[in-house]
């Protein structure tokens, strides 16, 4: 398995492209998933680095299904993805859950997602729709319905293991059902179900937000030992950490993964 660091972990710190590249190389990550705000501000410096780690995905945002969506913004984000050499752009399928979305909302989200996927395909890129609460991919049935409705060769899934578990699905069974569509994995955990709200975007991106419930990957409530046994060896994954001490925590998670799970299974 190829394990990548996530630059979003450093969202509240002042980091440079050189800092990120050195961190990835020093700790032995296979690459760096770049967060869209970092991608915009660090693109020129990253381009000029003598050595750059692979970038498997750009984690981006578009207001799909709303009046704020524009083809120009989608094109700009896709071009930024290509600038970083990433083969895929991560997006959320709107901002409303499948069961809460009205028919018009659903059509609008699908329309904008399809438009963006067409543009990605023209650029040789893929869209990785994240399994995430309050989107049209908030459960296994919802994600399967979304993929069926889009039926697009450039659309795959960023399988967020925690959020699949949060939906009540078994991650192993859900991965098997989505396997042919899964492009990438997000790995994070939580101490207990009653702490899942800590990952709400408004909390995660607030420097003063709670971090109660965030924990190292293999010490949380999600059974990663069982999940990773079911994942093909060549799958790419990113450690998505939102808590304190991001450099030390992601590096420790990487060592623990390789020592306790991945190397043992090899």
Short mmCIF file of C-alpha atoms in Angstrom, two decimals:
data_model
loop_
_atom_site.label_atom_id
_atom_site.label_comp_id
_atom_site.label_asym_id
_atom_site.label_seq_id
_atom_site.Cartn_x
_atom_site.Cartn_y
_atom_site.Cartn_z
CA UNK A 1 0.00 0.00 0.00
CA UNK A 2 1.19 3.49 -0.83
CA UNK A 3 0.77 5.77 2.20
CA UNK A 4 0.72 9.53 1.76
CA UNK A 5 0.76 12.45 4.14
CA UNK A 6 -2.00 15.09 3.91
CA UNK A 7 -0.98 18.73 3.78
CA UNK A 8 -4.35 19.68 5.32
CA UNK A 9 -2.89 18.48 8.62
CA UNK A 10 -0.73 21.64 8.57
CA UNK A 11 -3.64 23.99 7.77
CA UNK A 12 -3.11 26.09 10.91
CA UNK A 13 0.69 26.24 10.61
CA UNK A 14 2.98 28.29 8.41
CA UNK A 15 4.55 25.74 6.05
CA UNK A 16 6.46 26.02 2.80
CA UNK A 17 6.62 23.68 -0.18
CA UNK A 18 10.16 22.80 0.85
CA UNK A 19 8.98 21.98 4.38
CA UNK A 20 6.34 19.59 3.03
CA UNK A 21 8.67 17.89 0.55
CA UNK A 22 11.36 17.40 3.17
CA UNK A 23 8.86 16.03 5.68
CA UNK A 24 7.53 13.46 3.22
CA UNK A 25 11.03 12.32 2.26
CA UNK A 26 12.39 12.26 5.82
CA UNK A 27 9.55 10.20 7.26
CA UNK A 28 9.29 7.79 4.33
CA UNK A 29 5.84 8.62 3.01
CA UNK A 30 5.12 7.60 -0.57
CA UNK A 31 3.70 11.00 -1.48
CA UNK A 32 1.79 14.10 -0.43
CA UNK A 33 -1.92 14.75 -0.83
CA UNK A 34 -2.14 18.49 -1.34
CA UNK A 35 -4.96 20.61 0.11
CA UNK A 36 -6.38 23.15 -2.34
CA UNK A 37 -5.43 26.29 -0.34
CA UNK A 38 -1.86 25.00 -0.06
CA UNK A 39 -1.89 24.07 -3.74
CA UNK A 40 -2.73 27.65 -4.69
CA UNK A 41 -0.21 29.40 -2.44
CA UNK A 42 2.70 26.97 -2.84
CA UNK A 43 2.48 26.07 -6.54
CA UNK A 44 5.36 28.23 -7.76
CA UNK A 45 7.70 27.21 -4.94
CA UNK A 46 6.78 23.54 -5.45
CA UNK A 47 7.51 23.76 -9.18
CA UNK A 48 11.00 25.10 -8.47
CA UNK A 49 12.01 22.41 -5.98
CA UNK A 50 14.80 20.13 -7.25
CA UNK A 51 13.04 17.04 -5.89
CA UNK A 52 9.32 16.64 -5.38
CA UNK A 53 7.40 13.67 -3.98
CA UNK A 54 4.45 12.30 -5.94
CA UNK A 55 1.08 13.99 -5.41
CA UNK A 56 -1.67 11.36 -5.69
CA UNK A 57 -4.60 13.72 -5.22
CA UNK A 58 -5.56 17.36 -4.79
CA UNK A 59 -8.19 17.78 -2.07
CA UNK A 60 -10.46 20.46 -3.46
CA UNK A 61 -13.88 22.03 -3.04
CA UNK A 62 -16.53 23.25 -5.47
CA UNK A 63 -20.04 24.47 -4.53
CA UNK A 64 -21.73 21.83 -6.68
CA UNK A 65 -25.45 22.28 -7.14
CA UNK A 66 -25.52 25.90 -6.00
CA UNK A 67 -25.60 29.27 -7.70
CA UNK A 68 -21.94 29.67 -6.73
CA UNK A 69 -20.77 26.94 -9.08
CA UNK A 70 -19.09 28.02 -12.30
CA UNK A 71 -17.33 26.23 -15.11
CA UNK A 72 -14.50 28.73 -14.81
CA UNK A 73 -13.87 27.83 -11.17
CA UNK A 74 -14.04 24.13 -11.98
CA UNK A 75 -11.56 24.59 -14.83
CA UNK A 76 -9.24 26.58 -12.57
CA UNK A 77 -9.27 23.83 -9.92
CA UNK A 78 -8.70 21.11 -12.50
CA UNK A 79 -5.82 23.05 -14.04
CA UNK A 80 -4.34 23.46 -10.56
CA UNK A 81 -4.63 19.70 -10.07
CA UNK A 82 -2.72 19.15 -13.30
CA UNK A 83 -0.12 21.76 -12.32
CA UNK A 84 0.68 19.67 -9.24
CA UNK A 85 0.94 16.51 -11.32
CA UNK A 86 -1.92 14.88 -9.45
CA UNK A 87 -4.01 12.36 -11.39
CA UNK A 88 -7.22 13.10 -9.48
CA UNK A 89 -9.22 15.84 -7.80
CA UNK A 90 -11.13 15.02 -4.61
CA UNK A 91 -14.57 16.62 -4.41
CA UNK A 92 -17.64 16.40 -2.19
CA UNK A 93 -20.94 15.55 -3.89
CA UNK A 94 -22.76 18.67 -2.78
CA UNK A 95 -23.57 19.84 0.72
CA UNK A 96 -26.75 17.95 1.55
CA UNK A 97 -27.37 14.32 2.41
CA UNK A 98 -29.03 11.94 -0.03
CA UNK A 99 -32.21 11.59 2.04
CA UNK A 100 -32.42 15.35 2.69
CA UNK A 101 -31.84 16.46 -0.89
CA UNK A 102 -34.86 17.47 -2.91
CA UNK A 103 -35.18 16.33 -6.50
CA UNK A 104 -34.05 19.69 -7.86
CA UNK A 105 -31.04 19.78 -5.53
CA UNK A 106 -30.00 16.30 -6.54
CA UNK A 107 -30.31 17.10 -10.25
CA UNK A 108 -28.27 20.28 -9.81
CA UNK A 109 -25.47 18.50 -7.94
CA UNK A 110 -25.36 15.70 -10.49
CA UNK A 111 -25.36 18.24 -13.32
CA UNK A 112 -22.41 20.19 -11.91
CA UNK A 113 -20.51 17.06 -10.95
CA UNK A 114 -21.03 15.66 -14.44
CA UNK A 115 -19.88 18.92 -16.01
CA UNK A 116 -16.73 18.88 -13.87
CA UNK A 117 -16.12 15.22 -14.69
CA UNK A 118 -16.37 15.97 -18.41
CA UNK A 119 -13.77 18.71 -17.99
CA UNK A 120 -11.55 16.39 -15.96
CA UNK A 121 -11.78 13.70 -18.62
CA UNK A 122 -10.71 16.19 -21.27
CA UNK A 123 -7.60 16.92 -19.18
CA UNK A 124 -6.76 13.28 -18.50
CA UNK A 125 -7.79 13.60 -14.86
CA UNK A 126 -10.23 11.80 -12.57
CA UNK A 127 -12.72 13.03 -9.97
CA UNK A 128 -12.64 11.17 -6.66
CA UNK A 129 -15.98 11.71 -4.91
CA UNK A 130 -15.50 11.40 -1.17
CA UNK A 131 -17.76 9.26 1.00
CA UNK A 132 -18.82 11.92 3.48
CA UNK A 133 -21.81 12.94 5.65
CA UNK A 134 -24.14 15.61 4.31
CA UNK A 135 -23.37 14.82 0.69
CA UNK A 136 -24.93 12.61 -1.97
CA UNK A 137 -22.31 9.99 -1.01
CA UNK A 138 -23.21 9.80 2.69
CA UNK A 139 -23.87 6.03 2.76
CA UNK A 140 -23.08 2.95 0.71
CA UNK A 141 -26.49 2.92 -1.06
CA UNK A 142 -26.21 6.66 -1.71
CA UNK A 143 -22.72 6.30 -3.17
CA UNK A 144 -23.78 3.43 -5.42
CA UNK A 145 -26.81 5.44 -6.58
CA UNK A 146 -24.59 8.44 -7.30
CA UNK A 147 -22.14 6.40 -9.34
CA UNK A 148 -24.98 4.78 -11.25
CA UNK A 149 -26.64 8.13 -11.97
CA UNK A 150 -23.40 9.70 -13.19
CA UNK A 151 -22.14 6.64 -15.07
CA UNK A 152 -18.98 8.58 -15.94
CA UNK A 153 -15.59 7.07 -16.82
CA UNK A 154 -13.71 9.86 -15.01
CA UNK A 155 -15.56 9.49 -11.69
CA UNK A 156 -14.32 7.26 -8.88
CA UNK A 157 -14.49 7.22 -5.10
CA UNK A 158 -12.25 8.54 -2.37
CA UNK A 159 -13.21 5.94 0.24
CA UNK A 160 -13.04 7.64 3.65
CA UNK A 161 -13.00 4.66 6.01
CA UNK A 162 -14.12 6.59 9.09
CA UNK A 163 -17.08 8.19 7.35
CA UNK A 164 -18.18 4.86 5.86
CA UNK A 165 -18.04 3.41 9.39
CA UNK A 166 -19.89 6.50 10.66
CA UNK A 167 -22.75 5.77 8.24
CA UNK A 168 -23.31 2.41 9.94
CA UNK A 169 -21.79 0.30 7.17
CA UNK A 170 -19.08 -2.28 7.67
CA UNK A 171 -16.02 -0.80 5.90
CA UNK A 172 -14.85 -4.20 4.66
CA UNK A 173 -18.22 -5.00 3.05
CA UNK A 174 -18.61 -1.46 1.72
CA UNK A 175 -15.15 -1.55 0.17
CA UNK A 176 -15.99 -4.85 -1.54
CA UNK A 177 -19.19 -3.34 -2.96
CA UNK A 178 -17.36 -0.27 -4.26
CA UNK A 179 -14.04 -1.87 -5.11
CA UNK A 180 -14.15 -1.27 -8.86
CA UNK A 181 -14.78 2.43 -8.25
CA UNK A 182 -12.33 3.13 -5.40
CA UNK A 183 -9.46 5.36 -6.52
CA UNK A 184 -8.02 6.32 -3.14
CA UNK A 185 -8.48 5.93 0.62
CA UNK A 186 -8.62 8.40 3.51
CA UNK A 187 -7.50 6.96 6.82
CA UNK A 188 -8.38 8.50 10.19
CA UNK A 189 -10.07 7.32 13.38
CA UNK A 190 -11.98 8.43 16.46
CA UNK A 191 -12.13 7.25 20.05
CA UNK A 192 -15.89 6.53 20.00
CA UNK A 193 -19.05 7.17 17.99
CA UNK A 194 -20.18 9.89 20.36
CA UNK A 195 -17.12 11.93 19.32
CA UNK A 196 -17.77 11.87 15.57
CA UNK A 197 -18.99 15.47 15.53
CA UNK A 198 -15.37 16.51 16.03
CA UNK A 199 -14.92 15.95 12.29
CA UNK A 200 -17.63 18.39 11.24
CA UNK A 201 -15.96 20.78 8.75
CA UNK A 202 -16.89 23.88 10.75
CA UNK A 203 -15.07 22.42 13.77
CA UNK A 204 -12.13 20.87 11.92
CA UNK A 205 -11.18 24.10 10.16
CA UNK A 206 -11.63 26.30 13.24
CA UNK A 207 -8.26 26.81 14.97
CA UNK A 208 -10.16 26.99 18.26
CA UNK A 209 -12.32 23.94 17.52
CA UNK A 210 -12.48 20.86 19.71
CA UNK A 211 -10.06 18.01 19.00
CA UNK A 212 -11.62 15.72 21.60
CA UNK A 213 -11.97 12.27 20.05
CA UNK A 214 -9.24 12.54 17.43
CA UNK A 215 -6.69 9.81 18.01
CA UNK A 216 -3.84 7.89 16.37
CA UNK A 217 -5.07 5.64 13.62
CA UNK A 218 -4.66 2.23 15.25
CA UNK A 219 -5.91 3.22 18.71
CA UNK A 220 -9.41 4.29 17.66
CA UNK A 221 -12.80 2.64 17.30
CA UNK A 222 -12.43 1.74 13.62
CA UNK A 223 -10.99 -1.76 13.08
CA UNK A 224 -8.21 -0.95 10.65
CA UNK A 225 -6.57 -4.35 11.10
CA UNK A 226 -9.61 -6.02 9.54
CA UNK A 227 -10.05 -3.34 6.90
CA UNK A 228 -6.50 -3.23 5.62
CA UNK A 229 -6.39 -7.00 5.25
CA UNK A 230 -9.14 -6.60 2.64
CA UNK A 231 -7.37 -3.86 0.65
CA UNK A 232 -5.19 -4.72 -2.38
CA UNK A 233 -1.50 -4.09 -1.86
CA UNK A 234 -1.27 -1.45 -4.59
CA UNK A 235 -4.02 0.81 -3.23
CA UNK A 236 -3.10 4.41 -2.42
CA UNK A 237 -4.15 5.99 0.88
CA UNK A 238 -3.64 9.24 2.77
CA UNK A 239 -3.35 9.75 6.52
CA UNK A 240 -5.85 12.53 7.20
CA UNK A 241 -4.99 14.10 10.55
CA UNK A 242 -6.75 17.17 11.97
CA UNK A 243 -5.44 17.18 15.54
CA UNK A 244 -2.36 18.62 17.27
CA UNK A 245 1.27 17.79 16.46
CA UNK A 246 0.55 16.84 12.83
CA UNK A 247 4.12 16.04 11.78
CA UNK A 248 4.81 13.74 14.72
CA UNK A 249 1.37 12.10 14.68
CA UNK A 250 1.28 11.25 10.97
CA UNK A 251 4.85 9.93 11.11
CA UNK A 252 4.00 7.74 14.11
CA UNK A 253 0.86 6.46 12.38
CA UNK A 254 2.91 5.58 9.30
CA UNK A 255 5.44 3.64 11.39
CA UNK A 256 2.68 1.83 13.27
CA UNK A 257 0.87 0.92 10.08
CA UNK A 258 3.95 -0.55 8.49
CA UNK A 259 5.17 -2.31 11.63
CA UNK A 260 1.89 -3.73 12.89
CA UNK A 261 -0.19 -4.25 9.76
CA UNK A 262 1.28 -3.73 6.33
CA UNK A 263 4.71 -5.33 6.70
CA UNK A 264 3.26 -8.19 8.70
CA UNK A 265 0.73 -8.93 5.96
CA UNK A 266 3.34 -8.80 3.18
#
